[in-house]
CSV table of C-alpha atoms in Angstrom, one decimal:
chain,number,residue,atom,x,y,z
A,1,MET,CA,-33.3,19.9,42.7
A,2,THR,CA,-36.2,20.0,40.2
A,3,THR,CA,-37.1,16.5,38.9
A,4,LEU,CA,-39.5,15.1,36.4
A,5,GLN,CA,-41.2,11.7,36.5
A,6,SER,CA,-39.6,9.5,33.9
A,7,SER,CA,-41.4,7.5,31.3
A,8,LEU,CA,-38.2,5.6,30.5
A,9,PRO,CA,-37.9,2.0,31.8
A,10,GLY,CA,-35.9,1.6,34.9
A,11,ILE,CA,-35.7,5.3,35.7
A,12,SER,CA,-37.9,6.7,38.4
A,13,GLU,CA,-37.0,10.3,38.1
A,14,LYS,CA,-35.0,12.6,35.8
A,15,LYS,CA,-33.0,15.6,36.8
A,16,LEU,CA,-33.0,18.7,34.7
A,17,VAL,CA,-29.6,19.8,33.4
A,18,PRO,CA,-28.4,22.9,35.2
A,19,GLU,CA,-28.4,26.1,33.1
A,20,LEU,CA,-25.5,28.4,32.5
A,21,PRO,CA,-26.5,31.8,33.9
A,22,THR,CA,-27.2,34.6,31.4
A,23,ASP,CA,-28.7,38.1,31.8
A,24,ARG,CA,-30.0,38.2,28.3
A,25,TRP,CA,-33.6,36.9,28.9
A,26,PHE,CA,-34.6,37.1,25.2
A,27,TRP,CA,-31.4,35.9,23.4
A,28,GLY,CA,-30.2,33.6,26.0
A,29,HIS,CA,-26.6,32.5,25.1
A,30,LEU,CA,-27.0,33.1,21.4
A,31,LEU,CA,-25.0,36.3,21.2
A,32,GLU,CA,-22.2,34.9,23.3
A,33,ALA,CA,-22.2,31.8,21.0
A,34,ARG,CA,-21.9,34.0,17.9
A,35,LYS,CA,-18.8,35.7,19.5
A,36,GLY,CA,-17.2,32.3,20.1
A,37,MET,CA,-18.8,28.9,20.8
A,38,LEU,CA,-15.5,27.5,22.3
A,39,ASP,CA,-15.3,30.3,24.9
A,40,LEU,CA,-19.0,29.7,25.7
A,41,PHE,CA,-18.4,25.9,26.2
A,42,MET,CA,-15.4,26.5,28.4
A,43,ARG,CA,-17.3,29.0,30.5
A,44,GLY,CA,-20.1,26.5,31.0
A,45,HIS,CA,-17.6,23.9,32.0
A,46,ARG,CA,-15.9,26.2,34.5
A,47,GLU,CA,-19.0,27.7,36.0
A,48,VAL,CA,-21.5,24.9,36.0
A,49,GLY,CA,-19.7,21.6,35.4
A,50,SER,CA,-19.4,18.8,32.9
A,51,VAL,CA,-23.1,18.9,32.0
A,52,VAL,CA,-24.6,22.3,31.2
A,53,ARG,CA,-27.7,23.6,29.5
A,54,MET,CA,-27.6,26.7,27.3
A,55,ARG,CA,-30.4,28.5,25.6
A,56,PHE,CA,-30.4,30.0,22.1
A,57,LEU,CA,-33.6,32.0,21.9
A,58,SER,CA,-36.2,29.3,22.8
A,59,LEU,CA,-33.9,26.4,21.9
A,60,ASN,CA,-32.2,24.4,24.6
A,61,VAL,CA,-28.7,23.1,23.9
A,62,TYR,CA,-26.9,20.7,26.1
A,63,ALA,CA,-23.1,20.4,26.5
A,64,PHE,CA,-21.6,17.2,27.9
A,65,HIS,CA,-17.9,16.9,28.9
A,66,GLU,CA,-17.9,13.6,30.9
A,67,PRO,CA,-16.4,10.7,29.0
A,68,GLU,CA,-19.1,8.3,30.1
A,69,ASP,CA,-21.8,10.7,28.9
A,70,ILE,CA,-20.0,11.0,25.5
A,71,HIS,CA,-19.8,7.2,25.4
A,72,HIS,CA,-23.6,7.0,25.8
A,73,ILE,CA,-24.1,9.4,22.9
A,74,LEU,CA,-21.6,7.9,20.5
A,75,VAL,CA,-21.9,4.2,21.4
A,76,LYS,CA,-24.4,3.0,24.0
A,77,ASN,CA,-27.4,4.8,22.4
A,78,ALA,CA,-25.9,6.1,19.2
A,79,SER,CA,-29.0,5.4,17.1
A,80,ASN,CA,-30.8,8.0,19.1
A,81,TYR,CA,-28.4,10.8,18.2
A,82,ARG,CA,-28.2,12.0,14.6
A,83,LYS,CA,-26.3,14.7,12.7
A,84,GLU,CA,-29.4,16.7,12.1
A,85,THR,CA,-28.1,19.9,13.5
A,86,LYS,CA,-27.8,23.4,12.1
A,87,GLY,CA,-24.0,23.0,11.9
A,88,TYR,CA,-24.1,19.9,9.8
A,89,GLU,CA,-26.9,21.5,7.7
A,90,LYS,CA,-24.5,24.4,6.8
A,91,LEU,CA,-21.6,22.0,6.4
A,92,ARG,CA,-23.6,20.1,3.8
A,93,LEU,CA,-23.8,23.4,1.8
A,94,LEU,CA,-20.0,23.2,1.5
A,95,LEU,CA,-19.2,19.4,1.4
A,96,GLY,CA,-22.5,17.9,0.2
A,97,ASN,CA,-23.7,14.6,1.5
A,98,GLY,CA,-20.3,12.9,1.9
A,99,LEU,CA,-19.0,10.6,4.7
A,100,VAL,CA,-18.8,13.4,7.2
A,101,THR,CA,-22.3,14.6,6.8
A,102,SER,CA,-24.4,11.7,5.6
A,103,GLU,CA,-26.6,9.4,7.8
A,104,GLY,CA,-28.2,6.0,8.0
A,105,SER,CA,-28.0,3.3,5.3
A,106,PHE,CA,-26.5,5.7,2.8
A,107,TRP,CA,-23.6,6.5,5.1
A,108,ARG,CA,-23.0,2.8,5.9
A,109,ARG,CA,-22.8,2.0,2.2
A,110,GLN,CA,-20.3,4.9,1.6
A,111,ARG,CA,-18.2,3.9,4.6
A,112,ARG,CA,-18.0,0.3,3.4
A,113,ILE,CA,-16.8,1.5,0.0
A,114,ALA,CA,-14.2,3.8,1.5
A,115,GLN,CA,-12.8,1.6,4.2
A,116,PRO,CA,-10.5,-0.6,2.0
A,117,ALA,CA,-8.6,2.5,0.9
A,118,PHE,CA,-7.3,2.9,4.5
A,119,GLN,CA,-6.1,-0.6,4.9
A,120,HIS,CA,-2.5,-1.4,5.9
A,121,LYS,CA,-1.3,-2.3,2.4
A,122,TYR,CA,-2.4,1.1,1.1
A,123,LEU,CA,-1.1,3.1,4.1
A,124,GLU,CA,2.4,1.7,3.4
A,125,LYS,CA,2.3,3.2,-0.1
A,126,PHE,CA,0.8,6.4,1.3
A,127,ALA,CA,3.7,6.8,3.7
A,128,LEU,CA,6.2,7.1,0.9
A,129,VAL,CA,4.1,9.8,-0.7
A,130,MET,CA,3.9,11.7,2.6
A,131,SER,CA,7.7,11.6,3.1
A,132,GLN,CA,8.4,12.6,-0.5
A,133,ALA,CA,6.0,15.6,-0.4
A,134,THR,CA,7.4,16.7,2.9
A,135,TYR,CA,11.0,16.4,1.6
A,136,ASP,CA,10.1,18.5,-1.4
A,137,MET,CA,8.7,21.2,0.8
A,138,THR,CA,11.8,21.3,3.0
A,139,GLN,CA,13.9,21.7,-0.2
A,140,GLN,CA,12.0,24.9,-0.9
A,141,TRP,CA,12.6,26.0,2.7
A,142,GLU,CA,16.4,25.9,2.4
A,143,GLN,CA,16.8,29.3,0.9
A,144,LYS,CA,14.2,30.8,3.2
A,145,ALA,CA,16.1,29.6,6.2
A,146,VAL,CA,19.4,31.0,4.9
A,147,GLN,CA,17.9,34.4,4.3
A,148,GLY,CA,16.0,34.5,7.6
A,149,GLU,CA,12.7,34.9,5.7
A,150,GLU,CA,9.5,34.7,7.7
A,151,VAL,CA,7.4,31.7,6.8
A,152,ASP,CA,3.7,31.1,7.6
A,153,LEU,CA,3.9,27.5,8.7
A,154,ALA,CA,0.1,27.2,8.9
A,155,HIS,CA,-0.1,28.1,5.2
A,156,GLU,CA,2.7,25.7,4.4
A,157,MET,CA,1.0,22.9,6.2
A,158,MET,CA,-2.2,23.5,4.3
A,159,ARG,CA,-0.4,23.3,1.0
A,160,LEU,CA,1.5,20.2,2.1
A,161,THR,CA,-1.5,18.2,3.3
A,162,LEU,CA,-3.6,19.1,0.3
A,163,ARG,CA,-0.8,17.8,-2.0
A,164,ILE,CA,-0.7,14.6,0.1
A,165,ALA,CA,-4.5,14.2,0.0
A,166,GLY,CA,-4.5,14.6,-3.7
A,167,GLU,CA,-1.7,12.1,-4.4
A,168,THR,CA,-2.8,9.4,-1.8
A,169,LEU,CA,-6.5,9.4,-2.2
A,170,LEU,CA,-6.9,10.5,-5.8
A,171,SER,CA,-3.5,9.5,-7.3
A,172,THR,CA,-3.3,13.1,-8.6
A,173,ASP,CA,-0.7,15.7,-8.1
A,174,ILE,CA,-2.8,18.8,-7.5
A,175,SER,CA,0.1,21.0,-6.4
A,176,GLN,CA,-0.6,23.4,-9.2
A,177,GLU,CA,-4.1,23.9,-7.8
A,178,THR,CA,-3.1,24.0,-4.1
A,179,ASP,CA,-3.2,27.7,-3.5
A,180,LYS,CA,-6.4,28.2,-5.5
A,181,PHE,CA,-8.2,25.2,-3.8
A,182,GLY,CA,-6.9,26.2,-0.3
A,183,SER,CA,-7.9,29.8,-0.8
A,184,ALA,CA,-11.5,28.9,-1.9
A,185,LEU,CA,-11.8,26.5,1.0
A,186,ALA,CA,-10.5,29.1,3.5
A,187,ILE,CA,-13.1,31.6,2.3
A,188,ALA,CA,-15.9,29.1,2.6
A,189,LEU,CA,-14.9,27.9,6.1
A,190,GLU,CA,-14.5,31.5,7.2
A,191,ARG,CA,-18.3,31.9,6.7
A,192,PHE,CA,-19.2,28.7,8.5
A,193,ASN,CA,-19.5,30.1,12.0
A,194,TYR,CA,-21.7,33.0,10.8
A,195,LEU,CA,-24.1,30.7,9.0
A,196,ALA,CA,-24.2,28.1,11.8
A,197,THR,CA,-25.0,30.5,14.6
A,198,HIS,CA,-27.2,33.0,12.8
A,199,PRO,CA,-30.8,33.0,14.2
A,200,LEU,CA,-32.3,33.1,10.7
A,201,PRO,CA,-32.6,29.6,9.2
A,202,LYS,CA,-31.6,30.3,5.6
A,203,ILE,CA,-29.4,33.4,6.0
A,204,GLU,CA,-27.0,32.0,3.3
A,205,TYR,CA,-29.4,32.9,0.6
A,206,VAL,CA,-29.5,36.5,1.5
A,207,PRO,CA,-27.2,38.4,-1.0
A,208,LEU,CA,-24.8,39.7,1.7
A,209,PRO,CA,-21.1,40.2,0.7
A,210,GLY,CA,-19.9,37.4,2.9
A,211,ASN,CA,-22.6,35.0,1.4
A,212,ILE,CA,-21.6,36.0,-2.2
A,213,ARG,CA,-18.0,35.2,-1.4
A,214,PHE,CA,-19.1,31.9,0.1
A,215,TRP,CA,-21.0,30.8,-2.9
A,216,ARG,CA,-18.3,31.8,-5.3
A,217,ALA,CA,-15.8,29.8,-3.3
A,218,LYS,CA,-18.2,26.8,-3.3
A,219,ARG,CA,-18.5,27.0,-7.1
A,220,ALA,CA,-14.7,27.1,-7.4
A,221,LEU,CA,-14.3,24.1,-5.2
A,222,ASN,CA,-16.9,22.2,-7.2
A,223,GLN,CA,-15.3,23.0,-10.5
A,224,MET,CA,-11.8,22.0,-9.4
A,225,THR,CA,-13.1,18.7,-7.8
A,226,TRP,CA,-15.2,17.9,-10.8
A,227,LYS,CA,-12.2,18.4,-13.1
A,228,LEU,CA,-10.3,15.8,-11.1
A,229,ILE,CA,-13.2,13.3,-11.6
A,230,GLN,CA,-13.4,14.0,-15.3
A,231,GLU,CA,-9.7,13.5,-15.8
A,232,ARG,CA,-9.9,10.2,-14.0
A,233,ARG,CA,-12.8,9.0,-16.2
A,234,ALA,CA,-10.8,9.9,-19.3
A,235,SER,CA,-7.8,8.0,-18.1
A,236,PRO,CA,-7.4,4.3,-19.2
A,237,GLU,CA,-5.2,3.6,-16.2
A,238,ASN,CA,-6.7,1.5,-13.4
A,239,LYS,CA,-5.6,2.9,-10.0
A,240,SER,CA,-6.3,1.4,-6.6
A,241,ASP,CA,-7.2,4.6,-4.7
A,242,LEU,CA,-10.3,5.9,-3.1
A,243,LEU,CA,-11.6,7.7,-6.2
A,244,SER,CA,-11.4,4.5,-8.2
A,245,MET,CA,-13.2,2.6,-5.5
A,246,PHE,CA,-16.0,5.1,-5.5
A,247,MET,CA,-16.3,5.1,-9.3
A,248,THR,CA,-16.4,1.3,-9.7
A,249,ALA,CA,-18.5,0.4,-6.6
A,250,ARG,CA,-22.1,-0.8,-7.1
A,251,ASP,CA,-25.0,-0.7,-4.7
A,252,GLU,CA,-25.6,-4.3,-3.3
A,253,GLU,CA,-29.3,-4.0,-3.7
A,254,THR,CA,-29.8,-2.0,-7.0
A,255,GLY,CA,-26.6,-2.6,-8.8
A,256,GLU,CA,-26.4,1.2,-9.4
A,257,GLN,CA,-23.1,3.1,-9.3
A,258,MET,CA,-22.6,6.4,-7.6
A,259,SER,CA,-24.1,9.4,-9.3
A,260,ASP,CA,-21.9,12.3,-10.4
A,261,LYS,CA,-23.2,14.3,-7.4
A,262,GLN,CA,-22.3,11.5,-4.9
A,263,LEU,CA,-18.8,11.3,-6.4
A,264,LEU,CA,-18.4,15.0,-6.2
A,265,ASP,CA,-19.5,15.1,-2.6
A,266,GLU,CA,-17.2,12.3,-1.5
A,267,VAL,CA,-14.1,13.6,-3.3
A,268,LEU,CA,-14.7,17.2,-2.0
A,269,THR,CA,-15.1,15.8,1.6
A,270,MET,CA,-11.8,13.9,1.4
A,271,LEU,CA,-9.9,16.8,-0.1
A,272,GLY,CA,-11.5,19.4,2.1
A,273,ALA,CA,-12.1,17.9,5.5
A,274,GLY,CA,-9.2,15.4,5.1
A,275,HIS,CA,-6.4,17.9,4.6
A,276,GLU,CA,-7.8,20.8,6.7
A,277,THR,CA,-7.8,18.9,10.0
A,278,THR,CA,-4.3,17.4,9.6
A,279,ALA,CA,-2.9,20.8,8.5
A,280,ASN,CA,-4.2,22.4,11.7
A,281,ALA,CA,-3.0,19.6,13.9
A,282,LEU,CA,0.5,20.0,12.4
A,283,SER,CA,0.4,23.8,12.8
A,284,TRP,CA,-0.4,23.5,16.5
A,285,SER,CA,2.3,20.8,16.9
A,286,LEU,CA,4.9,23.1,15.4
A,287,TYR,CA,3.7,26.0,17.6
A,288,MET,CA,4.0,23.9,20.8
A,289,LEU,CA,7.5,22.7,19.7
A,290,SER,CA,8.6,26.3,19.1
A,291,GLN,CA,7.6,27.0,22.7
A,292,HIS,CA,9.3,23.9,24.0
A,293,PRO,CA,12.7,23.6,22.2
A,294,GLU,CA,13.9,21.0,24.6
A,295,ILE,CA,11.1,18.7,23.5
A,296,ARG,CA,11.8,19.5,19.9
A,297,GLU,CA,15.4,18.6,20.3
A,298,LYS,CA,14.6,15.3,22.1
A,299,MET,CA,12.3,14.4,19.2
A,300,ALA,CA,15.0,15.3,16.7
A,301,GLU,CA,17.5,13.1,18.5
A,302,GLU,CA,15.1,10.2,18.2
A,303,VAL,CA,14.7,10.9,14.5
A,304,ASP,CA,18.4,11.1,13.9
A,305,ARG,CA,18.9,7.8,15.7
A,306,VAL,CA,16.1,5.9,13.9
A,307,LEU,CA,16.5,7.3,10.4
A,308,GLY,CA,20.1,8.3,9.9
A,309,ASP,CA,20.3,10.0,6.5
A,310,ARG,CA,17.1,8.6,4.9
A,311,LEU,CA,13.4,9.5,4.7
A,312,PRO,CA,11.0,7.6,7.0
A,313,THR,CA,8.7,4.8,5.9
A,314,MET,CA,5.7,3.2,7.5
A,315,ALA,CA,8.1,0.6,9.0
A,316,ASP,CA,9.8,3.3,11.1
A,317,LEU,CA,6.7,4.4,12.9
A,318,LYS,CA,7.1,1.7,15.6
A,319,GLN,CA,10.5,3.2,16.5
A,320,LEU,CA,9.4,6.9,16.3
A,321,THR,CA,7.7,6.6,19.7
A,322,TYR,CA,8.5,10.0,21.1
A,323,THR,CA,7.6,11.7,17.9
A,324,LYS,CA,4.2,10.0,18.0
A,325,GLN,CA,3.8,11.1,21.7
A,326,VAL,CA,4.5,14.7,20.6
A,327,PHE,CA,1.7,14.5,18.0
A,328,GLN,CA,-0.7,12.8,20.4
A,329,GLU,CA,-0.1,15.5,23.0
A,330,SER,CA,-0.5,18.3,20.4
A,331,ILE,CA,-3.9,17.0,19.3
A,332,ARG,CA,-4.9,16.6,23.0
A,333,LEU,CA,-4.4,20.3,23.6
A,334,TYR,CA,-5.5,21.4,20.1
A,335,PRO,CA,-7.9,18.8,18.6
A,336,PRO,CA,-8.6,19.9,15.1
A,337,VAL,CA,-12.3,19.0,15.4
A,338,TRP,CA,-12.9,20.9,18.7
A,339,ALA,CA,-16.7,20.2,19.0
A,340,LEU,CA,-19.2,17.7,17.8
A,341,ALA,CA,-23.0,17.9,17.7
A,342,ARG,CA,-26.0,15.6,17.6
A,343,LYS,CA,-29.8,15.9,17.8
A,344,ALA,CA,-31.8,13.5,20.0
A,345,VAL,CA,-34.5,11.5,18.2
A,346,GLU,CA,-36.3,10.4,21.3
A,347,ASP,CA,-36.4,11.2,25.0
A,348,ASP,CA,-33.4,9.9,26.8
A,349,VAL,CA,-31.6,10.1,30.2
A,350,ILE,CA,-27.8,10.8,30.2
A,351,GLY,CA,-26.0,10.6,33.6
A,352,GLY,CA,-29.4,10.9,35.3
A,353,TYR,CA,-30.3,14.1,33.4
A,354,HIS,CA,-33.5,14.3,31.2
A,355,ILE,CA,-32.8,14.9,27.5
A,356,PRO,CA,-36.0,15.7,25.6
A,357,ALA,CA,-36.6,14.5,22.0
A,358,GLY,CA,-35.4,17.1,19.5
A,359,SER,CA,-32.7,18.5,21.8
A,360,TYR,CA,-29.4,19.5,20.5
A,361,LEU,CA,-26.3,18.1,22.2
A,362,PHE,CA,-22.7,19.2,22.0
A,363,PHE,CA,-19.5,17.7,23.3
A,364,SER,CA,-16.1,19.2,23.0
A,365,PRO,CA,-12.9,17.2,22.7
A,366,TYR,CA,-11.1,20.5,23.5
A,367,ALA,CA,-12.9,20.7,26.9
A,368,VAL,CA,-12.7,16.9,27.7
A,369,HIS,CA,-8.9,17.0,26.9
A,370,ARG,CA,-8.5,19.7,29.5
A,371,HIS,CA,-10.6,18.1,32.2
A,372,SER,CA,-8.5,18.1,35.4
A,373,LYS,CA,-10.3,14.9,36.6
A,374,TYR,CA,-8.7,12.9,33.8
A,375,TRP,CA,-5.5,14.9,33.0
A,376,GLU,CA,-2.9,16.0,35.5
A,377,ASN,CA,-1.9,19.7,34.9
A,378,PRO,CA,-4.1,19.6,31.7
A,379,GLU,CA,-2.8,22.9,30.3
A,380,GLU,CA,0.8,21.6,30.3
A,381,PHE,CA,2.4,20.3,27.1
A,382,ASN,CA,3.8,17.0,28.1
A,383,PRO,CA,4.3,14.2,25.6
A,384,GLU,CA,5.2,11.8,28.5
A,385,ARG,CA,1.4,11.4,29.1
A,386,PHE,CA,1.4,8.9,26.2
A,387,THR,CA,4.2,6.6,27.2
A,388,PRO,CA,3.0,3.0,27.5
A,389,GLU,CA,3.5,3.2,31.3
A,390,ALA,CA,1.4,6.4,31.5
A,391,LEU,CA,-1.4,4.9,29.4
A,392,GLN,CA,-1.4,1.8,31.5
A,393,LYS,CA,-1.7,3.8,34.7
A,394,GLN,CA,-4.7,5.7,33.2
A,395,LYS,CA,-6.3,2.4,32.3
A,396,SER,CA,-5.7,1.0,35.8
A,397,GLN,CA,-7.3,4.1,37.3
A,398,GLY,CA,-10.4,3.3,35.3
A,399,HIS,CA,-10.1,6.3,33.0
A,400,SER,CA,-12.4,5.9,30.0
A,401,LYS,CA,-10.8,6.0,26.5
A,402,PHE,CA,-13.5,8.6,25.8
A,403,ALA,CA,-11.3,11.1,27.8
A,404,TYR,CA,-9.2,11.3,24.6
A,405,ILE,CA,-11.3,11.7,21.5
A,406,PRO,CA,-9.3,13.7,18.8
A,407,PHE,CA,-10.9,11.5,16.1
A,408,SER,CA,-14.2,11.0,17.9
A,409,GLN,CA,-15.2,7.4,18.8
A,410,GLY,CA,-17.8,4.8,18.0
A,411,GLN,CA,-19.1,3.9,14.6
A,412,ARG,CA,-18.7,7.5,13.4
A,413,LYS,CA,-15.0,7.6,14.4
A,414,CYS,CA,-12.9,9.3,11.7
A,415,ILE,CA,-12.2,6.8,8.9
A,416,GLY,CA,-8.8,8.4,8.4
A,417,ASP,CA,-7.5,8.3,12.0
A,418,HIS,CA,-4.6,6.0,11.2
A,419,PHE,CA,-3.8,7.9,8.0
A,420,ALA,CA,-3.8,11.2,9.9
A,421,MET,CA,-1.6,9.9,12.8
A,422,MET,CA,0.9,8.4,10.3
A,423,GLU,CA,1.0,11.7,8.4
A,424,GLY,CA,1.5,13.7,11.5
A,425,VAL,CA,4.4,11.6,12.8
A,426,LEU,CA,6.2,11.4,9.4
A,427,VAL,CA,5.9,15.1,8.7
A,428,LEU,CA,7.1,16.1,12.2
A,429,ALA,CA,10.0,13.6,11.9
A,430,ILE,CA,11.3,15.1,8.6
A,431,LEU,CA,10.9,18.7,9.8
A,432,ALA,CA,12.5,18.1,13.2
A,433,ARG,CA,15.6,16.5,11.6
A,434,ARG,CA,16.2,19.2,9.1
A,435,PHE,CA,15.1,22.4,10.9
A,436,GLN,CA,14.6,24.3,14.0
A,437,TRP,CA,12.0,27.0,14.1
A,438,SER,CA,11.1,29.9,16.3
A,439,LEU,CA,8.0,32.1,16.5
A,440,ALA,CA,8.3,35.5,14.6
A,441,PRO,CA,8.5,38.5,17.0
A,442,ASN,CA,5.3,40.0,15.4
A,443,ALA,CA,3.3,36.7,15.7
A,444,ASN,CA,-0.2,37.0,17.1
A,445,ILE,CA,-1.2,33.4,18.0
A,446,GLU,CA,-4.9,33.3,18.6
A,447,LEU,CA,-7.4,30.4,18.5
A,448,GLU,CA,-10.2,30.5,15.9
A,449,ALA,CA,-12.8,27.8,16.6
A,450,SER,CA,-14.6,27.6,13.3
A,451,LEU,CA,-15.3,24.3,11.7
A,452,THR,CA,-11.8,23.3,12.8
A,453,LEU,CA,-9.5,24.7,15.5
A,454,GLN,CA,-7.0,26.9,13.6
A,455,PRO,CA,-4.6,29.8,14.2
A,456,LYS,CA,-6.6,32.9,13.4
A,457,HIS,CA,-3.6,34.9,12.2
A,458,GLY,CA,-1.5,32.1,10.8
A,459,MET,CA,1.7,30.7,12.3
A,460,PRO,CA,4.6,33.0,11.3
A,461,MET,CA,8.0,31.4,12.1
A,462,HIS,CA,11.7,31.8,11.3
A,463,LEU,CA,13.4,28.6,10.1
A,464,HIS,CA,16.9,27.6,11.1
A,465,LYS,CA,18.8,24.7,9.5
A,466,ARG,CA,20.2,21.9,11.7
A,467,SER,CA,23.7,20.8,11.1
A,468,ILE,CA,23.1,17.3,9.8
A,469,PRO,CA,24.1,15.2,6.8
A,470,GLU,CA,22.1,15.9,3.7
A,471,THR,CA,19.0,13.7,3.4
A,472,SER,CA,17.9,12.3,0.0
A,473,PRO,CA,14.9,10.3,-0.9
A,474,SER,CA,15.4,6.5,-0.9
């Protein structure tokens, strides 16, 4: 194997990462990537292995699917890997410089400001909002179930999680704006893959029809978000939510408060990225349960036993163990954020392979979660993987926690991971107790790996009421 002499301390030689074969000598893997990055990653994993090099024109891109290599990138040498990639550059066009896209000392300051909003005392209050919003949605489903009406559960989950994000993080009921906001966000996200994989660096400024739609959607999102901020500023009420924390926080060194632009970016990030990921996680969970009615019924039996005729609270989460396992297994198979990217600042060696400075690195939770080395029958939907006994067995076998990274890991781990897990469990519990659902005959379930992993054609289902006592909020 070809090697290079290493200039890094303690390493005598560096292996070159094996390249995924391609017959397009000029384009390399770029055209294949534009058709679908997820398919390209999975082909590389199948044909080459857990470390693979791809070429986009003259640019080398490295994909890593071994947990220990991902640990190196996210934790061991995290300072060497930054979010200075084309994907994050295009994401900043949409979300600005918020928690997801910012770097360095600015990010650390914003993270410190946001962290208290996700503490236990606030999550307890948020759980009540989640349950009430889900209950309200199921009330609207009653007639649809009776009439046998087809319902797009992917769309329903988007509306639900956006309402929850508005009420929990901003103390604002944005249900009247849900469809408008969700539509604008969907249009903007639809353009993301095109912008992120196009060989021209500033293609978004070319007046193409898709770009025009993107910028119109971006303006609409900004206007709706800014309206929320202005309404809060005009309100005399002091609310202990994320928006209030951002508005009142001061820089420790300068004493300055966040600018209007910073406020806009953070609120848009929380509304956009925060609800989109959980909505897709719930959509795929409902899909898997529709394909495994025996698992859905086992989950419903647990919910009946734990809740009786009331809505769940945060205190119930400890007893809704199987429901949590279902959600954990769903986001193993369909992690909402299916790939993450970084750029190397300096030369490095990962797993013995030479990574030159300026290289772009990708790692895919979707691929890692289907790695047969760490998951038995990885394509199978099996919530029993997450029983305490199964988790202990994995630990005893030396399996890294980086084999399961639906929320990433390290210092850039999703700030809302506990929030999202709680939301997923509570929503599934309420839905499973009140309804059964089956995939519509005309359904075309196809993965679309854009910014998040979503059902390309929605999730059309038929709802069926379960015969249980009526539930009322308490």
